[in-house]
Amino acid sequence: MANPSTQVPSNAITTEIIFAQEFSQVSYTLLEIPKSLESFLKENENNDLSFQIRGLETDAAVLCTPTQTFSLQRAHTSNTLMPIAPIKRQQKRNPEATIDEAPTLPMDMDFGLDMDMDTTEEEDKKEGEYDQQMVLDILDSVLDLIPVSPRLERLSELLNMAPFEGWAQEVDRKGYIYTWEHLQSAIQASDKEIKQWLKDHHACLIDGHWRLFRQRFMYDILQEMLMAVNVLEMTVQDIEATALYQAICEDNTEANGIQEWMVKHCLESFAEEGNLPSGHFKLSDKKMCLFMGVHILSTVERGNRWILSDFMRHWQQSLHNQFEPDLAYLAGECIIDTEKSPDQRYQPIKYIRYFSKDNLPNEAAARFAALFEIKPKWEAPEIRPFLRDLVLDEKKLDILLLKHARSVKQPGGGVVYNSRIIK
């Protein structure tokens, strides 16, 4: 007598699982998505969405949604998974057929439709609801999607190949220029993250290509704007755009001069939202101070560093006394050093030098190595701005510091970080 545990119950639905002759084991991949992406999909279930794997052939793969970037990491599973799909039969089923007699099935056949066009539901029940399912793949791993910071460092490299500095210089321009589609394919970041970078760096769409103004060229336009504001007796909190364009551009009608669209781009890029009439703009303190400060620090005419007091005075002058410079605006763009004065009767001298996070490696271990090479000890408020772009939130920044740096509490309060690597 047969073992009851191995007998199929009379009311069971059975199925026959087969492999096609052209079976391939690399047809499918399972993705395990995080909660944030699951929520995004549910919120946009009625919208057309497209996800892309972006980057160059030598890059580690990332998947980009319209708003976020995810790394792809393969994780092996302890159990093998076999996804299957029902076969759409083309003729009435022979109940006596065995798996060896099953017809050859092309890989592009239809799945999941009515199983038998020549049999009725009643006939299926008489046959014990016996169906065939075809194995689509054999899977022993899944791809985990892990939210990561966008990898935007290549944007600066690409767009600085051919910065815009006026039409006269375009004749001799060297280097490639890039459309939006070019940037999408090369940059490992979502569309939203790429657009935010372009906005933050004052990029401009010129003849279908995204360009950065050369720093000196933009500095000259901003200086013209501030001088015109003073002449017209306006304030940077309420600039009437039409009057500003006329004041700057009336004597710059030649191809190599400053044109209205250039002033408009700078005005819109450095403005902030305010309750102003249409055509009026308020310049942002932070944006203006940051740009002017970085421009002064990154020029080589004064050497590698400035005495802090000299720099502050020059910074204030470049802003035409319209803004109040604050060193907090330059966080992540400079280093301040303190050295003893040769004369012991005087206070230590503070120096400031250009040192931008944008020029540091994008990989965490290499970033910390570069920071501790340039300066062996960092106070917490100093080092954090140079690391913030590596993580998605402040809590992860604390974890990153704990992993790559050694913290030492100071007697007077505060924390100093130094390298975990002993040389």
Short mmCIF file of N, CA and C in Angstrom, two decimals, residues 336-340 348-351:
data_model
loop_
_atom_site.label_atom_id
_atom_site.label_comp_id
_atom_site.label_asym_id
_atom_site.label_seq_id
_atom_site.Cartn_x
_atom_site.Cartn_y
_atom_site.Cartn_z
N ILE A 336 41.99 76.76 7.76
CA ILE A 336 42.59 77.85 8.53
C ILE A 336 43.66 77.27 9.44
N ASP A 337 44.87 77.79 9.31
CA ASP A 337 46.01 77.35 10.12
C ASP A 337 46.39 78.46 11.10
N THR A 338 46.89 78.05 12.23
CA THR A 338 47.38 79.01 13.24
C THR A 338 48.85 78.74 13.50
N GLU A 339 49.68 79.77 13.38
CA GLU A 339 51.11 79.63 13.60
C GLU A 339 51.58 80.68 14.62
N LYS A 340 52.58 80.31 15.36
CA LYS A 340 53.14 81.24 16.35
C LYS A 340 53.80 82.41 15.65
N PRO A 348 49.38 84.62 18.07
CA PRO A 348 49.61 83.74 16.91
C PRO A 348 48.92 84.29 15.66
N ILE A 349 49.49 83.97 14.52
CA ILE A 349 48.97 84.46 13.24
C ILE A 349 48.10 83.38 12.60
N LYS A 350 46.92 83.78 12.12
CA LYS A 350 46.04 82.86 11.42
C LYS A 350 46.16 83.05 9.92
N TYR A 351 46.26 81.91 9.22
CA TYR A 351 46.33 81.90 7.76
C TYR A 351 45.14 81.13 7.21
#
